[in-house]
mmCIF file of C-alpha atoms in Angstrom:
data_model
loop_
_atom_site.group_PDB
_atom_site.id
_atom_site.type_symbol
_atom_site.label_atom_id
_atom_site.label_comp_id
_atom_site.label_asym_id
_atom_site.label_seq_id
_atom_site.Cartn_x
_atom_site.Cartn_y
_atom_site.Cartn_z
ATOM 1 C CA MET A 1022 0.005 -0.026 -0.003
ATOM 2 C CA TYR A 1023 2.751 2.457 0.885
ATOM 3 C CA SER A 1024 4.570 2.112 -2.404
ATOM 4 C CA ARG A 1025 1.309 3.188 -4.025
ATOM 5 C CA LEU A 1026 1.332 6.276 -1.815
ATOM 6 C CA PHE A 1027 4.819 7.083 -3.103
ATOM 7 C CA PHE A 1028 4.184 6.732 -6.803
ATOM 8 C CA SER A 1029 0.507 7.290 -7.333
ATOM 9 C CA ALA A 1030 1.029 10.764 -8.769
ATOM 10 C CA LEU A 1031 4.436 10.563 -10.444
ATOM 11 C CA LYS A 1032 3.015 10.824 -13.984
ATOM 12 C CA ARG A 1033 0.912 13.913 -13.431
ATOM 13 C CA ALA A 1034 3.558 16.569 -13.983
ATOM 14 C CA GLY A 1035 5.751 15.550 -16.899
ATOM 15 C CA ALA A 1036 9.487 15.231 -16.618
ATOM 16 C CA THR A 1037 9.766 16.800 -13.153
ATOM 17 C CA PRO A 1038 8.881 14.114 -10.633
ATOM 18 C CA ARG A 1039 5.729 14.592 -8.641
ATOM 19 C CA THR A 1040 5.710 12.458 -5.538
ATOM 20 C CA GLY A 1041 2.968 11.575 -3.141
ATOM 21 C CA PHE A 1042 4.499 11.981 0.316
ATOM 22 C CA ALA A 1043 1.720 10.657 2.531
ATOM 23 C CA PHE A 1044 3.721 7.490 2.955
ATOM 24 C CA ALA A 1045 5.129 7.391 6.472
ATOM 25 C CA VAL A 1046 2.323 8.853 8.500
ATOM 26 C CA ALA A 1047 -0.692 6.616 8.195
ATOM 27 C CA GLY A 1048 -1.429 4.980 11.526
ATOM 28 C CA THR A 1049 1.830 5.688 13.293
ATOM 29 C CA THR A 1050 0.208 6.562 16.590
ATOM 30 C CA SER A 1051 -2.361 3.826 16.392
ATOM 31 C CA GLY A 1052 0.240 1.127 16.391
ATOM 32 C CA VAL A 1053 0.889 0.420 12.719
ATOM 33 C CA CYS A 1054 4.606 -0.087 12.297
ATOM 34 C CA TRP A 1055 6.916 0.010 9.320
ATOM 35 C CA ALA A 1056 9.443 -2.645 10.363
ATOM 36 C CA TYR A 1057 11.852 -1.904 7.567
ATOM 37 C CA VAL A 1058 15.315 -3.219 8.282
ATOM 38 C CA ALA A 1059 18.363 -2.447 6.168
ATOM 39 C CA ASP A 1060 19.700 -5.263 4.018
ATOM 40 C CA GLN A 1061 23.263 -4.700 5.156
ATOM 41 C CA PRO A 1062 23.275 -1.831 7.673
ATOM 42 C CA VAL A 1063 26.433 -0.608 9.234
ATOM 43 C CA GLY A 1064 26.386 -1.708 12.857
ATOM 44 C CA ALA A 1065 28.962 0.781 14.097
ATOM 45 C CA LYS A 1066 28.308 2.429 17.455
ATOM 46 C CA SER A 1067 30.812 5.240 17.079
ATOM 47 C CA LYS A 1068 29.660 8.836 17.364
ATOM 48 C CA ILE A 1069 29.493 11.153 14.336
ATOM 49 C CA SER A 1070 30.225 14.845 14.619
ATOM 50 C CA ALA A 1071 27.767 17.466 13.391
ATOM 51 C CA TRP A 1072 27.782 18.317 9.708
ATOM 52 C CA SER A 1073 28.066 21.627 7.888
ATOM 53 C CA GLY A 1074 26.543 20.682 4.571
ATOM 54 C CA SER A 1075 28.948 17.989 3.392
ATOM 55 C CA GLY A 1076 28.920 15.710 6.395
ATOM 56 C CA PRO A 1077 28.534 11.957 6.632
ATOM 57 C CA GLY A 1078 25.707 9.963 5.127
ATOM 58 C CA TYR A 1079 23.155 7.964 7.095
ATOM 59 C CA LEU A 1080 24.515 4.616 8.185
ATOM 60 C CA GLY A 1081 21.273 2.686 8.572
ATOM 61 C CA GLY A 1082 18.455 1.858 10.947
ATOM 62 C CA ASP A 1083 20.447 -0.684 12.979
ATOM 63 C CA TRP A 1084 23.263 1.830 13.449
ATOM 64 C CA ALA A 1085 20.780 4.445 14.755
ATOM 65 C CA ASP A 1086 19.045 1.880 16.965
ATOM 66 C CA ASN A 1087 22.362 0.886 18.481
ATOM 67 C CA LEU A 1088 23.313 4.516 19.121
ATOM 68 C CA PHE A 1089 20.121 5.128 21.078
ATOM 69 C CA ALA A 1090 20.512 1.808 22.891
ATOM 70 C CA GLU A 1091 23.798 3.094 24.353
ATOM 71 C CA VAL A 1092 21.842 5.828 26.128
ATOM 72 C CA LEU A 1093 19.016 3.649 27.533
ATOM 73 C CA ASP A 1094 19.633 2.820 31.160
ATOM 74 C CA ALA A 1095 19.008 -0.393 33.106
ATOM 75 C CA LYS A 1096 15.482 0.748 34.008
ATOM 76 C CA SER A 1097 14.422 0.998 30.332
ATOM 77 C CA ASP A 1098 11.527 -1.270 29.560
ATOM 78 C CA ALA A 1099 10.603 -3.267 26.475
ATOM 79 C CA THR A 1100 8.227 -0.555 25.251
ATOM 80 C CA GLN A 1101 10.989 2.027 25.210
ATOM 81 C CA ARG A 1102 13.308 -0.293 23.301
ATOM 82 C CA SER A 1103 10.528 -1.172 20.851
ATOM 83 C CA MET A 1104 9.721 2.491 20.279
ATOM 84 C CA ILE A 1105 13.384 3.314 19.569
ATOM 85 C CA LYS A 1106 13.547 0.504 17.029
ATOM 86 C CA LEU A 1107 10.274 1.623 15.432
ATOM 87 C CA THR A 1108 11.260 5.274 15.049
ATOM 88 C CA THR A 1109 14.832 4.637 13.871
ATOM 89 C CA ASN A 1110 13.731 2.071 11.312
ATOM 90 C CA MET A 1111 10.975 4.379 10.153
ATOM 91 C CA GLN A 1112 13.512 7.178 9.745
ATOM 92 C CA TYR A 1113 15.727 4.854 7.730
ATOM 93 C CA SER A 1114 12.831 3.732 5.469
ATOM 94 C CA ILE A 1115 11.991 7.342 4.616
ATOM 95 C CA ILE A 1116 15.613 8.196 3.906
ATOM 96 C CA ARG A 1117 16.113 5.075 1.852
ATOM 97 C CA LYS A 1118 13.008 5.629 -0.271
ATOM 98 C CA LEU A 1119 13.782 9.294 -1.007
ATOM 99 C CA GLU A 1120 17.396 8.483 -1.868
ATOM 100 C CA GLU A 1121 16.153 5.742 -4.162
ATOM 101 C CA MET A 1122 13.992 8.300 -6.016
ATOM 102 C CA GLU A 1123 16.882 10.782 -6.154
ATOM 103 C CA ARG A 1124 19.104 8.094 -7.711
ATOM 104 C CA GLU A 1125 16.465 7.255 -10.269
ATOM 105 C CA TYR A 1126 16.176 10.798 -11.585
ATOM 106 C CA ALA A 1127 19.886 11.602 -11.252
ATOM 107 C CA LYS A 1128 20.674 8.613 -13.432
ATOM 108 C CA LYS A 1129 18.365 9.955 -16.138
ATOM 109 C CA LYS A 1130 20.277 13.273 -16.068
ATOM 110 C CA GLY A 1131 23.688 11.637 -15.819
ATOM 111 C CA ILE A 1132 24.606 13.390 -12.559
ATOM 112 C CA ASP A 1133 25.482 12.265 -9.071
ATOM 113 C CA PRO A 1134 22.450 11.877 -6.793
ATOM 114 C CA THR A 1135 21.880 14.102 -3.775
ATOM 115 C CA LYS A 1136 22.019 12.229 -0.496
ATOM 116 C CA PHE A 1137 20.948 12.774 3.077
ATOM 117 C CA ARG A 1138 23.478 14.000 5.601
ATOM 118 C CA VAL A 1139 23.318 13.303 9.280
ATOM 119 C CA ASP A 1140 23.733 15.300 12.490
ATOM 120 C CA VAL A 1141 23.962 13.448 15.791
ATOM 121 C CA ASP A 1142 23.022 15.494 18.856
ATOM 122 C CA ASP A 1143 24.655 13.429 21.578
ATOM 123 C CA ARG A 1144 23.935 14.959 24.986
ATOM 124 C CA ARG A 1145 23.547 11.746 26.921
ATOM 125 C CA GLY A 1146 24.856 13.395 30.044
ATOM 126 C CA MET A 1147 21.662 15.485 29.986
ATOM 127 C CA GLY A 1148 19.416 12.561 29.050
ATOM 128 C CA LYS A 1149 19.121 13.646 25.423
ATOM 129 C CA MET A 1150 19.934 12.007 22.091
ATOM 130 C CA GLY A 1151 18.890 12.939 18.567
ATOM 131 C CA ILE A 1152 19.668 11.908 15.005
ATOM 132 C CA THR A 1153 18.592 14.329 12.285
ATOM 133 C CA ALA A 1154 19.030 13.568 8.579
ATOM 134 C CA CYS A 1155 18.624 16.328 5.991
ATOM 135 C CA ILE A 1156 18.763 16.632 2.223
ATOM 136 C CA GLN A 1157 18.848 19.805 0.130
ATOM 137 C CA GLY A 1158 18.993 20.595 -3.559
ATOM 138 C CA GLY A 1159 17.764 17.288 -4.840
ATOM 139 C CA LEU A 1160 15.833 16.543 -8.022
ATOM 140 C CA VAL A 1161 12.833 15.195 -6.073
ATOM 141 C CA ALA A 1162 13.199 16.875 -2.671
ATOM 142 C CA GLU A 1163 14.104 20.535 -2.618
ATOM 143 C CA LYS A 1164 14.575 20.237 1.128
ATOM 144 C CA ALA A 1165 13.678 17.483 3.524
ATOM 145 C CA GLY A 1166 14.512 16.411 7.028
ATOM 146 C CA VAL A 1167 13.626 13.501 9.252
ATOM 147 C CA GLY A 1168 14.703 13.346 12.875
ATOM 148 C CA VAL A 1169 14.425 10.942 15.806
ATOM 149 C CA THR A 1170 14.840 12.226 19.319
ATOM 150 C CA MET A 1171 14.859 10.767 22.827
ATOM 151 C CA LEU A 1172 14.618 12.751 26.065
ATOM 152 C CA LYS A 1173 14.595 11.770 29.709
ATOM 153 C CA LYS A 1174 14.189 14.350 32.449
ATOM 154 C CA LYS A 1175 12.621 15.000 35.818
ATOM 155 C CA LEU A 1176 8.981 16.051 35.653
ATOM 156 C CA ASN A 1177 8.476 19.546 37.012
ATOM 157 C CA PRO A 1178 5.224 20.931 38.487
ATOM 158 C CA ARG A 1179 4.435 23.107 35.444
ATOM 159 C CA MET A 1180 4.716 20.179 33.013
ATOM 160 C CA ALA A 1181 2.826 17.897 35.364
ATOM 161 C CA LYS A 1182 -0.089 20.315 35.606
ATOM 162 C CA GLN A 1183 -0.336 20.647 31.825
ATOM 163 C CA MET A 1184 -0.011 16.925 31.145
ATOM 164 C CA SER A 1185 -2.360 15.710 33.898
ATOM 165 C CA ALA A 1186 -5.222 17.796 32.458
ATOM 166 C CA ASN A 1187 -5.666 15.209 29.673
ATOM 167 C CA HIS A 1188 -4.233 12.139 31.368
ATOM 168 C CA PRO A 1189 -6.173 10.854 34.383
ATOM 169 C CA ASP A 1190 -3.553 8.183 35.219
ATOM 170 C CA LEU A 1191 -0.925 10.858 35.765
ATOM 171 C CA LYS A 1192 -3.361 13.028 37.705
ATOM 172 C CA LYS A 1193 -4.209 10.074 39.956
ATOM 173 C CA ALA A 1194 -0.543 9.294 40.605
ATOM 174 C CA ILE A 1195 0.153 12.896 41.599
ATOM 175 C CA GLU A 1196 -2.867 12.980 43.886
ATOM 176 C CA GLN A 1197 -1.768 9.731 45.531
ATOM 177 C CA ALA A 1198 1.624 11.371 46.188
ATOM 178 C CA GLY A 1199 -0.071 14.269 47.987
ATOM 179 C CA GLY A 1200 0.264 16.584 44.971
ATOM 180 C CA SER A 1201 4.012 16.094 44.722
ATOM 181 C CA VAL A 1202 5.777 15.232 41.452
ATOM 182 C CA SER A 1203 9.088 14.564 43.222
ATOM 183 C CA GLY A 1204 10.814 11.554 41.728
ATOM 184 C CA LEU A 1205 8.623 11.310 38.622
ATOM 185 C CA GLU A 1206 10.553 11.092 35.366
ATOM 186 C CA MET A 1207 9.413 11.792 31.815
ATOM 187 C CA TRP A 1208 10.689 9.749 28.913
ATOM 188 C CA VAL A 1209 9.870 10.818 25.353
ATOM 189 C CA ASN A 1210 10.749 9.292 22.011
ATOM 190 C CA GLY A 1211 9.542 10.770 18.757
ATOM 191 C CA ILE A 1212 9.994 11.103 15.021
ATOM 192 C CA SER A 1213 9.476 14.279 13.001
ATOM 193 C CA CYS A 1214 9.576 14.765 9.247
ATOM 194 C CA ILE A 1215 9.090 17.541 6.716
ATOM 195 C CA ILE A 1216 9.470 17.226 2.969
ATOM 196 C CA HIS A 1217 9.373 20.099 0.468
ATOM 197 C CA PRO A 1218 9.255 18.578 -3.041
ATOM 198 C CA VAL A 1219 10.799 20.335 -6.034
ATOM 199 C CA ASN A 1220 7.630 20.028 -8.025
ATOM 200 C CA PRO A 1221 4.869 22.452 -6.938
ATOM 201 C CA HIS A 1222 2.219 19.880 -7.846
ATOM 202 C CA ALA A 1223 3.479 17.689 -4.998
ATOM 203 C CA PRO A 1224 2.268 18.803 -1.558
ATOM 204 C CA THR A 1225 4.588 19.592 1.309
ATOM 205 C CA VAL A 1226 4.207 16.996 4.008
ATOM 206 C CA HIS A 1227 4.889 17.318 7.705
ATOM 207 C CA PHE A 1228 4.348 14.986 10.622
ATOM 208 C CA ASN A 1229 5.551 14.414 14.147
ATOM 209 C CA TYR A 1230 4.632 11.623 16.523
ATOM 210 C CA ARG A 1231 5.799 11.089 20.091
ATOM 211 C CA HIS A 1232 5.491 8.455 22.794
ATOM 212 C CA PHE A 1233 5.452 9.662 26.407
ATOM 213 C CA GLN A 1234 6.050 7.673 29.580
ATOM 214 C CA ILE A 1235 5.899 8.995 33.131
ATOM 215 C CA SER A 1236 7.654 6.701 35.625
ATOM 216 C CA LYS A 1237 8.446 6.425 39.315
ATOM 217 C CA PRO A 1238 12.105 6.250 40.433
ATOM 218 C CA ASN A 1239 11.941 2.435 40.449
ATOM 219 C CA GLY A 1240 10.903 2.443 36.787
ATOM 220 C CA ASP A 1241 7.208 1.656 37.275
ATOM 221 C CA VAL A 1242 5.181 3.459 34.585
ATOM 222 C CA VAL A 1243 2.285 5.508 35.997
ATOM 223 C CA ALA A 1244 1.096 7.004 32.729
ATOM 224 C CA TRP A 1245 1.804 6.776 28.966
ATOM 225 C CA TRP A 1246 0.362 8.116 25.739
ATOM 226 C CA PHE A 1247 1.013 8.881 22.092
ATOM 227 C CA GLY A 1248 0.609 12.354 20.627
ATOM 228 C CA GLY A 1249 1.276 14.211 17.391
ATOM 229 C CA GLY A 1250 -0.176 14.827 14.003
ATOM 230 C CA GLN A 1251 0.385 15.164 10.282
ATOM 231 C CA ASP A 1252 -0.590 17.541 7.548
ATOM 232 C CA LEU A 1253 -0.291 17.988 3.786
ATOM 233 C CA THR A 1254 0.125 21.534 2.531
ATOM 234 C CA PRO A 1255 -0.578 21.626 -1.188
ATOM 235 C CA ILE A 1256 0.218 24.468 -3.579
ATOM 236 C CA TYR A 1257 -2.097 22.958 -6.142
ATOM 237 C CA LEU A 1258 -4.880 21.003 -4.472
ATOM 238 C CA TYR A 1259 -5.693 17.582 -5.939
ATOM 239 C CA ASP A 1260 -8.693 15.859 -4.427
ATOM 240 C CA GLU A 1261 -7.161 12.402 -4.851
ATOM 241 C CA ASP A 1262 -4.259 13.367 -2.586
ATOM 242 C CA ALA A 1263 -6.575 14.346 0.245
ATOM 243 C CA LYS A 1264 -8.741 11.255 -0.272
ATOM 244 C CA LEU A 1265 -5.681 8.955 -0.322
ATOM 245 C CA VAL A 1266 -4.274 10.397 2.899
ATOM 246 C CA HIS A 1267 -7.522 10.223 4.846
ATOM 247 C CA THR A 1268 -8.482 6.800 3.515
ATOM 248 C CA SER A 1269 -5.076 5.478 4.619
ATOM 249 C CA LEU A 1270 -5.311 7.119 8.034
ATOM 250 C CA LYS A 1271 -8.886 6.027 8.579
ATOM 251 C CA GLY A 1272 -8.047 2.451 7.639
ATOM 252 C CA ALA A 1273 -5.059 2.399 10.007
ATOM 253 C CA CYS A 1274 -7.099 3.786 12.875
ATOM 254 C CA GLU A 1275 -9.953 1.361 12.341
ATOM 255 C CA LYS A 1276 -7.612 -1.602 12.757
ATOM 256 C CA HIS A 1277 -7.441 -0.612 16.416
ATOM 257 C CA ASP A 1278 -10.604 1.310 17.263
ATOM 258 C CA PRO A 1279 -13.392 2.485 14.928
ATOM 259 C CA GLU A 1280 -13.860 5.537 17.121
ATOM 260 C CA TYR A 1281 -10.302 6.874 16.672
ATOM 261 C CA TYR A 1282 -10.691 8.549 13.286
ATOM 262 C CA PRO A 1283 -14.013 10.341 13.967
ATOM 263 C CA LYS A 1284 -12.589 11.386 17.363
ATOM 264 C CA PHE A 1285 -9.288 12.777 16.102
ATOM 265 C CA LYS A 1286 -10.393 14.319 12.807
ATOM 266 C CA PRO A 1287 -12.391 17.232 14.427
ATOM 267 C CA TRP A 1288 -9.356 18.031 16.585
ATOM 268 C CA ALA A 1289 -7.314 18.514 13.441
ATOM 269 C CA ASP A 1290 -10.036 20.545 11.727
ATOM 270 C CA LYS A 1291 -10.177 22.891 14.674
ATOM 271 C CA TYR A 1292 -6.395 23.158 14.985
ATOM 272 C CA HIS A 1293 -5.904 24.121 11.331
ATOM 273 C CA HIS A 1294 -8.979 26.312 10.905
ATOM 274 C CA ASP A 1295 -8.224 29.948 9.988
ATOM 275 C CA ASN A 1296 -10.624 32.087 11.983
ATOM 276 C CA THR A 1297 -10.074 35.043 9.683
ATOM 277 C CA THR A 1298 -10.702 33.433 6.296
ATOM 278 C CA HIS A 1299 -12.715 30.469 7.649
ATOM 279 C CA ILE A 1300 -10.577 28.205 5.482
ATOM 280 C CA SER A 1301 -8.690 25.099 6.513
ATOM 281 C CA HIS A 1302 -5.242 25.417 4.950
ATOM 282 C CA ASN A 1303 -4.102 21.824 5.197
ATOM 283 C CA THR A 1304 -5.088 18.239 4.745
ATOM 284 C CA HIS A 1305 -4.466 16.989 8.210
ATOM 285 C CA THR A 1306 -5.084 14.583 11.049
ATOM 286 C CA HIS A 1307 -3.976 14.999 14.650
ATOM 287 C CA THR A 1308 -3.826 12.111 17.023
ATOM 288 C CA HIS A 1309 -3.628 11.800 20.737
ATOM 289 C CA THR A 1310 -4.417 8.465 22.227
ATOM 290 C CA ARG A 1311 -3.669 5.651 24.591
#
C-alpha cells in the first residue's frame, strides 16, 4: 500500500517528478509499524560529529538503533526499546526511499544523486539524544529532514499540571503522592519529518509523533500516551491526494478502534482552521491516544 502512496502521482507533472508523500504517516500513533530493516546496515556504534553541509551519510536503521541503545539505562523497559527500534527504522525507510528516487532521476540526467546528511546530537549526560538527517537541492526533494529524538528528564510541576489535564492516570498518581511530582521522570521518544518537493504539484508533508512515559524512580510506569499529527500543505490541491491520505489514516485507525478517526479528525479541523478566512489550509489529522 505504501509504495502506491509514493508513486500514485508521479506521472501527473511531466518530466519533473511529482511524488505523493503521505507515505510514512498513516497509523503511526495507532500502532501500525513499518518494520523496515536495512539489508546490510552498518552496525557501528561510534559517534558522528555534526555536519556543515557535506557531512557523513546515514549509516542505517540498525546503526541508529544501536546509538540510542547506548543511552538507555538499566530501567528502560521493552516498550521504550521497541519505540526506539520503530522510530529509527521508520527514519531509515523514509531516507532510503527518497534516496532511491533521487538516484532514479539523477541517473536519467547523468549526474550524481543528492544524499541525506546526518547530524547526531549526543547529549547523553543530559538525558538527550537525537539523530537528524537532511537533504537539500535534490531533483525530487528541494529540502527534507527527518529526525528521531529521545529525552529523559525530571517532571516539574508546570509540566505535570499541563499533562495531567488530559491524562487521568498521571493526575491520579500525583494525587496519591499528595500533589508532589518529586521523583517522577518523563521519557519521550519521537519522530518528525518535513518534505518540500521540487515540483509544486506535490504537496509539502509534515508529521511528528511522540510516545510519552511517566515513571516512578523504580521504573514503574504511572502514565503513557502517544501524541502528534500530520498535515499535507498543497500548492495545487488535488482531491485524490486528500482522499488517499484520509483513506489510509482512517483504515489504520480502524484496525485498532473504529472511534479513533471520527474522534481525532475534528481536533485537526479545529487546529488548522483559520478564523479570519474560515478556510482550512491543510489536509491533516492530529492524534492523541492511549
